[in-house]
Amino acid sequence: MSLKTLLMIKPDGVRRGLIGEVLRRVEQKGFRIAGMKMLQFDEARAGEFYQEHIGKPFYQTLVDFITSGPAVALAVEGDDEERLIPEVRKMMGATRYWEATPGTIRGDFAHHLTMNVVHGSDSPASAERELGIVFEPNEIL
Ligand code: DAT
Ligand code: MG
């Protein structure tokens, strides 16, 4: 089975009606969507998902935000496994929204440090871990 990564439209993106916009960009670029689901994070799943950020000053803000409404998770696959994660991260744009290049999702839509429309795994290990938190194995096709 080839490498897949998690790209997730966070609750602000869902509230703002950006599901289709993100999907369009992913499909337009030529990635394959191998899994897709809407889900509501609870505190426990948010803690597991954001475990790398436990102890940081913005951690609780992040948990409150991710549990604030439904998110839409995509399992994304590309032809080039080596470049899949950096490519998806590039398409998302920089975490610091004021540095995100126009043409990226955050560059075009994000204007808040926490509420920044999308989440994307940052390594193969985090992709595997995060996909496992969001999807059942039989939901990735
Ligand atoms: P990314 O989402 O680009 O992988 P990250 O993993 O460093 O960024 O942080 C996770 C999320 O936490 C990020 O999307 C927005 C929020 N965040 C990061 N740094 C922050 C900060 N200094 N203040 C508030 N929220 C922050
Ligand atoms: Mg991250």
PDB file of N, CA and C in Angstrom, residues 46-128:
ATOM      1  N   ALA A  46      -8.918  14.941  20.392  1.00  0.00           N
ATOM      2  CA  ALA A  46      -8.117  16.147  20.145  1.00  0.00           C
ATOM      3  C   ALA A  46      -6.776  16.060  20.876  1.00  0.00           C
ATOM      4  N   GLY A  47      -6.796  15.548  22.100  1.00  0.00           N
ATOM      5  CA  GLY A  47      -5.561  15.399  22.876  1.00  0.00           C
ATOM      6  C   GLY A  47      -4.594  14.429  22.210  1.00  0.00           C
ATOM      7  N   GLU A  48      -5.157  13.345  21.679  1.00  0.00           N
ATOM      8  CA  GLU A  48      -4.332  12.366  20.992  1.00  0.00           C
ATOM      9  C   GLU A  48      -3.765  12.971  19.700  1.00  0.00           C
ATOM     10  N   PHE A  49      -4.633  13.661  18.984  1.00  0.00           N
ATOM     11  CA  PHE A  49      -4.240  14.233  17.697  1.00  0.00           C
ATOM     12  C   PHE A  49      -3.136  15.282  17.860  1.00  0.00           C
ATOM     13  N   TYR A  50      -3.275  16.127  18.882  1.00  0.00           N
ATOM     14  CA  TYR A  50      -2.337  17.237  19.074  1.00  0.00           C
ATOM     15  C   TYR A  50      -1.325  16.954  20.180  1.00  0.00           C
ATOM     16  N   GLN A  51      -0.989  15.668  20.392  1.00  0.00           N
ATOM     17  CA  GLN A  51      -0.098  15.324  21.520  1.00  0.00           C
ATOM     18  C   GLN A  51       1.264  16.010  21.404  1.00  0.00           C
ATOM     19  N   GLU A  52       1.740  16.265  20.162  1.00  0.00           N
ATOM     20  CA  GLU A  52       3.049  16.928  20.028  1.00  0.00           C
ATOM     21  C   GLU A  52       3.033  18.356  20.567  1.00  0.00           C
ATOM     22  N   HIS A  53       1.849  18.918  20.733  1.00  0.00           N
ATOM     23  CA  HIS A  53       1.756  20.317  21.186  1.00  0.00           C
ATOM     24  C   HIS A  53       1.420  20.458  22.674  1.00  0.00           C
ATOM     25  N   ILE A  54       1.260  19.319  23.371  1.00  0.00           N
ATOM     26  CA  ILE A  54       0.946  19.375  24.808  1.00  0.00           C
ATOM     27  C   ILE A  54       2.043  20.162  25.526  1.00  0.00           C
ATOM     28  N   GLY A  55       1.628  21.099  26.371  1.00  0.00           N
ATOM     29  CA  GLY A  55       2.593  21.900  27.124  1.00  0.00           C
ATOM     30  C   GLY A  55       2.890  23.243  26.479  1.00  0.00           C
ATOM     31  N   LYS A  56       2.527  23.404  25.203  1.00  0.00           N
ATOM     32  CA  LYS A  56       2.765  24.701  24.560  1.00  0.00           C
ATOM     33  C   LYS A  56       1.691  25.695  25.000  1.00  0.00           C
ATOM     34  N   PRO A  57       2.008  26.988  24.986  1.00  0.00           N
ATOM     35  CA  PRO A  57       1.047  27.982  25.492  1.00  0.00           C
ATOM     36  C   PRO A  57      -0.278  28.006  24.716  1.00  0.00           C
ATOM     37  N   PHE A  58      -0.261  27.604  23.461  1.00  0.00           N
ATOM     38  CA  PHE A  58      -1.492  27.668  22.666  1.00  0.00           C
ATOM     39  C   PHE A  58      -2.246  26.341  22.625  1.00  0.00           C
ATOM     40  N   TYR A  59      -1.785  25.357  23.420  1.00  0.00           N
ATOM     41  CA  TYR A  59      -2.373  24.011  23.333  1.00  0.00           C
ATOM     42  C   TYR A  59      -3.881  23.998  23.588  1.00  0.00           C
ATOM     43  N   GLN A  60      -4.319  24.615  24.686  1.00  0.00           N
ATOM     44  CA  GLN A  60      -5.759  24.553  25.013  1.00  0.00           C
ATOM     45  C   GLN A  60      -6.598  25.290  23.968  1.00  0.00           C
ATOM     46  N   THR A  61      -6.060  26.387  23.453  1.00  0.00           N
ATOM     47  CA  THR A  61      -6.736  27.126  22.378  1.00  0.00           C
ATOM     48  C   THR A  61      -6.938  26.223  21.165  1.00  0.00           C
ATOM     49  N   LEU A  62      -5.910  25.442  20.880  1.00  0.00           N
ATOM     50  CA  LEU A  62      -5.942  24.525  19.739  1.00  0.00           C
ATOM     51  C   LEU A  62      -7.011  23.439  19.951  1.00  0.00           C
ATOM     52  N   VAL A  63      -7.036  22.880  21.146  1.00  0.00           N
ATOM     53  CA  VAL A  63      -8.023  21.830  21.455  1.00  0.00           C
ATOM     54  C   VAL A  63      -9.440  22.415  21.413  1.00  0.00           C
ATOM     55  N   ASP A  64      -9.620  23.596  21.998  1.00  0.00           N
ATOM     56  CA  ASP A  64     -10.950  24.233  21.977  1.00  0.00           C
ATOM     57  C   ASP A  64     -11.395  24.475  20.534  1.00  0.00           C
ATOM     58  N   PHE A  65     -10.460  24.891  19.716  1.00  0.00           N
ATOM     59  CA  PHE A  65     -10.781  25.173  18.317  1.00  0.00           C
ATOM     60  C   PHE A  65     -11.129  23.900  17.547  1.00  0.00           C
ATOM     61  N   ILE A  66     -10.305  22.873  17.670  1.00  0.00           N
ATOM     62  CA  ILE A  66     -10.515  21.675  16.843  1.00  0.00           C
ATOM     63  C   ILE A  66     -11.794  20.934  17.268  1.00  0.00           C
ATOM     64  N   THR A  67     -12.224  21.150  18.519  1.00  0.00           N
ATOM     65  CA  THR A  67     -13.463  20.515  18.994  1.00  0.00           C
ATOM     66  C   THR A  67     -14.682  21.428  18.782  1.00  0.00           C
ATOM     67  N   SER A  68     -14.494  22.574  18.144  1.00  0.00           N
ATOM     68  CA  SER A  68     -15.565  23.580  18.064  1.00  0.00           C
ATOM     69  C   SER A  68     -16.614  23.286  16.994  1.00  0.00           C
ATOM     70  N   GLY A  69     -16.390  22.271  16.179  1.00  0.00           N
ATOM     71  CA  GLY A  69     -17.344  21.940  15.125  1.00  0.00           C
ATOM     72  C   GLY A  69     -16.758  20.851  14.252  1.00  0.00           C
ATOM     73  N   PRO A  70     -17.518  20.386  13.270  1.00  0.00           N
ATOM     74  CA  PRO A  70     -17.014  19.302  12.441  1.00  0.00           C
ATOM     75  C   PRO A  70     -15.827  19.690  11.574  1.00  0.00           C
ATOM     76  N   ALA A  71     -14.975  18.718  11.331  1.00  0.00           N
ATOM     77  CA  ALA A  71     -13.839  18.842  10.419  1.00  0.00           C
ATOM     78  C   ALA A  71     -14.060  17.827   9.293  1.00  0.00           C
ATOM     79  N   VAL A  72     -13.366  18.036   8.182  1.00  0.00           N
ATOM     80  CA  VAL A  72     -13.455  17.075   7.073  1.00  0.00           C
ATOM     81  C   VAL A  72     -12.042  16.575   6.778  1.00  0.00           C
ATOM     82  N   ALA A  73     -11.863  15.279   6.975  1.00  0.00           N
ATOM     83  CA  ALA A  73     -10.542  14.667   6.818  1.00  0.00           C
ATOM     84  C   ALA A  73     -10.419  14.004   5.449  1.00  0.00           C
ATOM     85  N   LEU A  74      -9.276  14.213   4.821  1.00  0.00           N
ATOM     86  CA  LEU A  74      -8.980  13.580   3.539  1.00  0.00           C
ATOM     87  C   LEU A  74      -7.708  12.747   3.689  1.00  0.00           C
ATOM     88  N   ALA A  75      -7.753  11.527   3.184  1.00  0.00           N
ATOM     89  CA  ALA A  75      -6.532  10.734   3.034  1.00  0.00           C
ATOM     90  C   ALA A  75      -6.089  10.951   1.591  1.00  0.00           C
ATOM     91  N   VAL A  76      -4.909  11.541   1.432  1.00  0.00           N
ATOM     92  CA  VAL A  76      -4.462  11.977   0.111  1.00  0.00           C
ATOM     93  C   VAL A  76      -3.274  11.128  -0.337  1.00  0.00           C
ATOM     94  N   GLU A  77      -3.332  10.742  -1.587  1.00  0.00           N
ATOM     95  CA  GLU A  77      -2.298   9.901  -2.169  1.00  0.00           C
ATOM     96  C   GLU A  77      -1.773  10.576  -3.434  1.00  0.00           C
ATOM     97  N   GLY A  78      -0.462  10.415  -3.690  1.00  0.00           N
ATOM     98  CA  GLY A  78       0.115  10.994  -4.905  1.00  0.00           C
ATOM     99  C   GLY A  78       1.017   9.997  -5.600  1.00  0.00           C
ATOM    100  N   ASP A  79       1.407  10.315  -6.816  1.00  0.00           N
ATOM    101  CA  ASP A  79       2.241   9.384  -7.583  1.00  0.00           C
ATOM    102  C   ASP A  79       3.644   9.272  -6.994  1.00  0.00           C
ATOM    103  N   ASP A  80       4.128  10.366  -6.435  1.00  0.00           N
ATOM    104  CA  ASP A  80       5.506  10.406  -5.955  1.00  0.00           C
ATOM    105  C   ASP A  80       5.510  10.416  -4.429  1.00  0.00           C
ATOM    106  N   GLU A  81       5.735   9.252  -3.839  1.00  0.00           N
ATOM    107  CA  GLU A  81       5.688   9.125  -2.381  1.00  0.00           C
ATOM    108  C   GLU A  81       6.684  10.038  -1.678  1.00  0.00           C
ATOM    109  N   GLU A  82       7.866  10.180  -2.298  1.00  0.00           N
ATOM    110  CA  GLU A  82       8.921  10.985  -1.693  1.00  0.00           C
ATOM    111  C   GLU A  82       8.482  12.430  -1.509  1.00  0.00           C
ATOM    112  N   ARG A  83       7.669  12.882  -2.452  1.00  0.00           N
ATOM    113  CA  ARG A  83       7.334  14.309  -2.460  1.00  0.00           C
ATOM    114  C   ARG A  83       5.926  14.610  -1.975  1.00  0.00           C
ATOM    115  N   LEU A  84       5.141  13.567  -1.704  1.00  0.00           N
ATOM    116  CA  LEU A  84       3.741  13.774  -1.346  1.00  0.00           C
ATOM    117  C   LEU A  84       3.567  14.756  -0.179  1.00  0.00           C
ATOM    118  N   ILE A  85       4.240  14.489   0.919  1.00  0.00           N
ATOM    119  CA  ILE A  85       4.022  15.313   2.115  1.00  0.00           C
ATOM    120  C   ILE A  85       4.523  16.746   1.910  1.00  0.00           C
ATOM    121  N   PRO A  86       5.768  16.943   1.405  1.00  0.00           N
ATOM    122  CA  PRO A  86       6.169  18.330   1.131  1.00  0.00           C
ATOM    123  C   PRO A  86       5.278  19.050   0.126  1.00  0.00           C
ATOM    124  N   GLU A  87       4.756  18.319  -0.843  1.00  0.00           N
ATOM    125  CA  GLU A  87       3.874  18.970  -1.819  1.00  0.00           C
ATOM    126  C   GLU A  87       2.567  19.430  -1.184  1.00  0.00           C
ATOM    127  N   VAL A  88       1.994  18.553  -0.368  1.00  0.00           N
ATOM    128  CA  VAL A  88       0.730  18.918   0.291  1.00  0.00           C
ATOM    129  C   VAL A  88       0.966  20.070   1.266  1.00  0.00           C
ATOM    130  N   ARG A  89       2.091  20.020   1.988  1.00  0.00           N
ATOM    131  CA  ARG A  89       2.414  21.107   2.913  1.00  0.00           C
ATOM    132  C   ARG A  89       2.598  22.429   2.153  1.00  0.00           C
ATOM    133  N   LYS A  90       3.200  22.333   0.974  1.00  0.00           N
ATOM    134  CA  LYS A  90       3.411  23.539   0.178  1.00  0.00           C
ATOM    135  C   LYS A  90       2.072  24.113  -0.292  1.00  0.00           C
ATOM    136  N   MET A  91       1.181  23.219  -0.688  1.00  0.00           N
ATOM    137  CA  MET A  91      -0.146  23.641  -1.127  1.00  0.00           C
ATOM    138  C   MET A  91      -0.917  24.313   0.019  1.00  0.00           C
ATOM    139  N   MET A  92      -0.684  23.851   1.266  1.00  0.00           N
ATOM    140  CA  MET A  92      -1.342  24.447   2.439  1.00  0.00           C
ATOM    141  C   MET A  92      -0.855  25.864   2.714  1.00  0.00           C
ATOM    142  N   GLY A  93       0.445  26.062   2.576  1.00  0.00           N
ATOM    143  CA  GLY A  93       1.052  27.353   2.918  1.00  0.00           C
ATOM    144  C   GLY A  93       1.565  27.372   4.344  1.00  0.00           C
ATOM    145  N   ALA A  94       2.332  28.410   4.649  1.00  0.00           N
ATOM    146  CA  ALA A  94       3.033  28.503   5.934  1.00  0.00           C
ATOM    147  C   ALA A  94       2.064  28.596   7.119  1.00  0.00           C
ATOM    148  N   THR A  95       2.517  28.065   8.251  1.00  0.00           N
ATOM    149  CA  THR A  95       1.742  28.132   9.496  1.00  0.00           C
ATOM    150  C   THR A  95       1.464  29.594   9.863  1.00  0.00           C
ATOM    151  N   ARG A  96       2.513  30.413   9.757  1.00  0.00           N
ATOM    152  CA  ARG A  96       2.349  31.845  10.067  1.00  0.00           C
ATOM    153  C   ARG A  96       1.666  32.484   8.852  1.00  0.00           C
ATOM    154  N   TYR A  97       0.363  32.733   9.009  1.00  0.00           N
ATOM    155  CA  TYR A  97      -0.475  33.075   7.853  1.00  0.00           C
ATOM    156  C   TYR A  97       0.036  34.300   7.102  1.00  0.00           C
ATOM    157  N   TRP A  98       0.712  35.185   7.815  1.00  0.00           N
ATOM    158  CA  TRP A  98       1.204  36.403   7.149  1.00  0.00           C
ATOM    159  C   TRP A  98       2.401  36.091   6.263  1.00  0.00           C
ATOM    160  N   GLU A  99       2.970  34.878   6.441  1.00  0.00           N
ATOM    161  CA  GLU A  99       4.071  34.449   5.572  1.00  0.00           C
ATOM    162  C   GLU A  99       3.595  33.481   4.495  1.00  0.00           C
ATOM    163  N   ALA A 100       2.328  33.084   4.540  1.00  0.00           N
ATOM    164  CA  ALA A 100       1.808  32.109   3.569  1.00  0.00           C
ATOM    165  C   ALA A 100       1.658  32.787   2.205  1.00  0.00           C
ATOM    166  N   THR A 101       2.233  32.156   1.205  1.00  0.00           N
ATOM    167  CA  THR A 101       2.255  32.721  -0.151  1.00  0.00           C
ATOM    168  C   THR A 101       0.859  32.716  -0.772  1.00  0.00           C
ATOM    169  N   PRO A 102       0.482  33.805  -1.440  1.00  0.00           N
ATOM    170  CA  PRO A 102      -0.769  33.782  -2.197  1.00  0.00           C
ATOM    171  C   PRO A 102      -0.737  32.606  -3.186  1.00  0.00           C
ATOM    172  N   GLY A 103      -1.883  31.968  -3.356  1.00  0.00           N
ATOM    173  CA  GLY A 103      -1.923  30.769  -4.197  1.00  0.00           C
ATOM    174  C   GLY A 103      -1.943  29.504  -3.353  1.00  0.00           C
ATOM    175  N   THR A 104      -1.468  29.623  -2.099  1.00  0.00           N
ATOM    176  CA  THR A 104      -1.612  28.500  -1.169  1.00  0.00           C
ATOM    177  C   THR A 104      -2.957  28.644  -0.447  1.00  0.00           C
ATOM    178  N   ILE A 105      -3.407  27.560   0.167  1.00  0.00           N
ATOM    179  CA  ILE A 105      -4.705  27.614   0.863  1.00  0.00           C
ATOM    180  C   ILE A 105      -4.668  28.658   1.976  1.00  0.00           C
ATOM    181  N   ARG A 106      -3.633  28.595   2.806  1.00  0.00           N
ATOM    182  CA  ARG A 106      -3.541  29.587   3.893  1.00  0.00           C
ATOM    183  C   ARG A 106      -3.245  30.977   3.348  1.00  0.00           C
ATOM    184  N   GLY A 107      -2.454  31.048   2.313  1.00  0.00           N
ATOM    185  CA  GLY A 107      -2.154  32.349   1.714  1.00  0.00           C
ATOM    186  C   GLY A 107      -3.405  33.025   1.176  1.00  0.00           C
ATOM    187  N   ASP A 108      -4.328  32.225   0.706  1.00  0.00           N
ATOM    188  CA  ASP A 108      -5.547  32.788   0.126  1.00  0.00           C
ATOM    189  C   ASP A 108      -6.694  32.933   1.131  1.00  0.00           C
ATOM    190  N   PHE A 109      -6.686  32.114   2.198  1.00  0.00           N
ATOM    191  CA  PHE A 109      -7.872  32.088   3.070  1.00  0.00           C
ATOM    192  C   PHE A 109      -7.620  32.294   4.559  1.00  0.00           C
ATOM    193  N   ALA A 110      -6.384  32.158   5.025  1.00  0.00           N
ATOM    194  CA  ALA A 110      -6.168  32.211   6.479  1.00  0.00           C
ATOM    195  C   ALA A 110      -5.750  33.602   6.930  1.00  0.00           C
ATOM    196  N   HIS A 111      -6.339  34.048   8.022  1.00  0.00           N
ATOM    197  CA  HIS A 111      -5.965  35.337   8.586  1.00  0.00           C
ATOM    198  C   HIS A 111      -5.911  35.248  10.100  1.00  0.00           C
ATOM    199  N   HIS A 112      -5.655  34.051  10.606  1.00  0.00           N
ATOM    200  CA  HIS A 112      -5.623  33.818  12.052  1.00  0.00           C
ATOM    201  C   HIS A 112      -4.633  32.698  12.304  1.00  0.00           C
ATOM    202  N   LEU A 113      -3.827  32.816  13.365  1.00  0.00           N
ATOM    203  CA  LEU A 113      -2.747  31.847  13.616  1.00  0.00           C
ATOM    204  C   LEU A 113      -3.288  30.465  13.986  1.00  0.00           C
ATOM    205  N   THR A 114      -4.350  30.415  14.747  1.00  0.00           N
ATOM    206  CA  THR A 114      -4.900  29.110  15.149  1.00  0.00           C
ATOM    207  C   THR A 114      -5.927  28.618  14.137  1.00  0.00           C
ATOM    208  N   MET A 115      -6.818  29.503  13.727  1.00  0.00           N
ATOM    209  CA  MET A 115      -7.882  29.121  12.792  1.00  0.00           C
ATOM    210  C   MET A 115      -7.354  29.312  11.375  1.00  0.00           C
ATOM    211  N   ASN A 116      -6.653  28.282  10.905  1.00  0.00           N
ATOM    212  CA  ASN A 116      -5.946  28.459   9.635  1.00  0.00           C
ATOM    213  C   ASN A 116      -6.373  27.440   8.568  1.00  0.00           C
ATOM    214  N   VAL A 117      -7.630  27.063   8.632  1.00  0.00           N
ATOM    215  CA  VAL A 117      -8.342  26.357   7.546  1.00  0.00           C
ATOM    216  C   VAL A 117      -7.979  24.878   7.376  1.00  0.00           C
ATOM    217  N   VAL A 118      -6.688  24.572   7.370  1.00  0.00           N
ATOM    218  CA  VAL A 118      -6.295  23.186   7.093  1.00  0.00           C
ATOM    219  C   VAL A 118      -5.210  22.687   8.037  1.00  0.00           C
ATOM    220  N   HIS A 119      -5.211  21.378   8.208  1.00  0.00           N
ATOM    221  CA  HIS A 119      -4.126  20.665   8.876  1.00  0.00           C
ATOM    222  C   HIS A 119      -3.510  19.711   7.872  1.00  0.00           C
ATOM    223  N   GLY A 120      -2.207  19.554   7.897  1.00  0.00           N
ATOM    224  CA  GLY A 120      -1.555  18.535   7.073  1.00  0.00           C
ATOM    225  C   GLY A 120      -0.443  17.855   7.840  1.00  0.00           C
ATOM    226  N   SER A 121      -0.361  16.541   7.698  1.00  0.00           N
ATOM    227  CA  SER A 121       0.717  15.794   8.364  1.00  0.00           C
ATOM    228  C   SER A 121       2.070  16.309   7.885  1.00  0.00           C
ATOM    229  N   ASP A 122       3.063  16.280   8.790  1.00  0.00           N
ATOM    230  CA  ASP A 122       4.358  16.867   8.428  1.00  0.00           C
ATOM    231  C   ASP A 122       5.473  15.843   8.202  1.00  0.00           C
ATOM    232  N   SER A 123       5.177  14.551   8.319  1.00  0.00           N
ATOM    233  CA  SER A 123       6.181  13.506   8.064  1.00  0.00           C
ATOM    234  C   SER A 123       5.441  12.193   7.821  1.00  0.00           C
ATOM    235  N   PRO A 124       6.113  11.205   7.225  1.00  0.00           N
ATOM    236  CA  PRO A 124       5.457   9.901   7.046  1.00  0.00           C
ATOM    237  C   PRO A 124       4.986   9.306   8.369  1.00  0.00           C
ATOM    238  N   ALA A 125       5.782   9.473   9.419  1.00  0.00           N
ATOM    239  CA  ALA A 125       5.383   8.917  10.720  1.00  0.00           C
ATOM    240  C   ALA A 125       4.132   9.615  11.246  1.00  0.00           C
ATOM    241  N   SER A 126       4.079  10.941  11.127  1.00  0.00           N
ATOM    242  CA  SER A 126       2.882  11.645  11.617  1.00  0.00           C
ATOM    243  C   SER A 126       1.680  11.349  10.723  1.00  0.00           C
ATOM    244  N   ALA A 127       1.909  11.159   9.429  1.00  0.00           N
ATOM    245  CA  ALA A 127       0.801  10.806   8.527  1.00  0.00           C
ATOM    246  C   ALA A 127       0.173   9.485   8.959  1.00  0.00           C
ATOM    247  N   GLU A 128       0.997   8.509   9.238  1.00  0.00           N
ATOM    248  CA  GLU A 128       0.482   7.199   9.632  1.00  0.00           C
ATOM    249  C   GLU A 128      -0.273   7.298  10.971  1.00  0.00           C
TER     250      GLU A 128
END
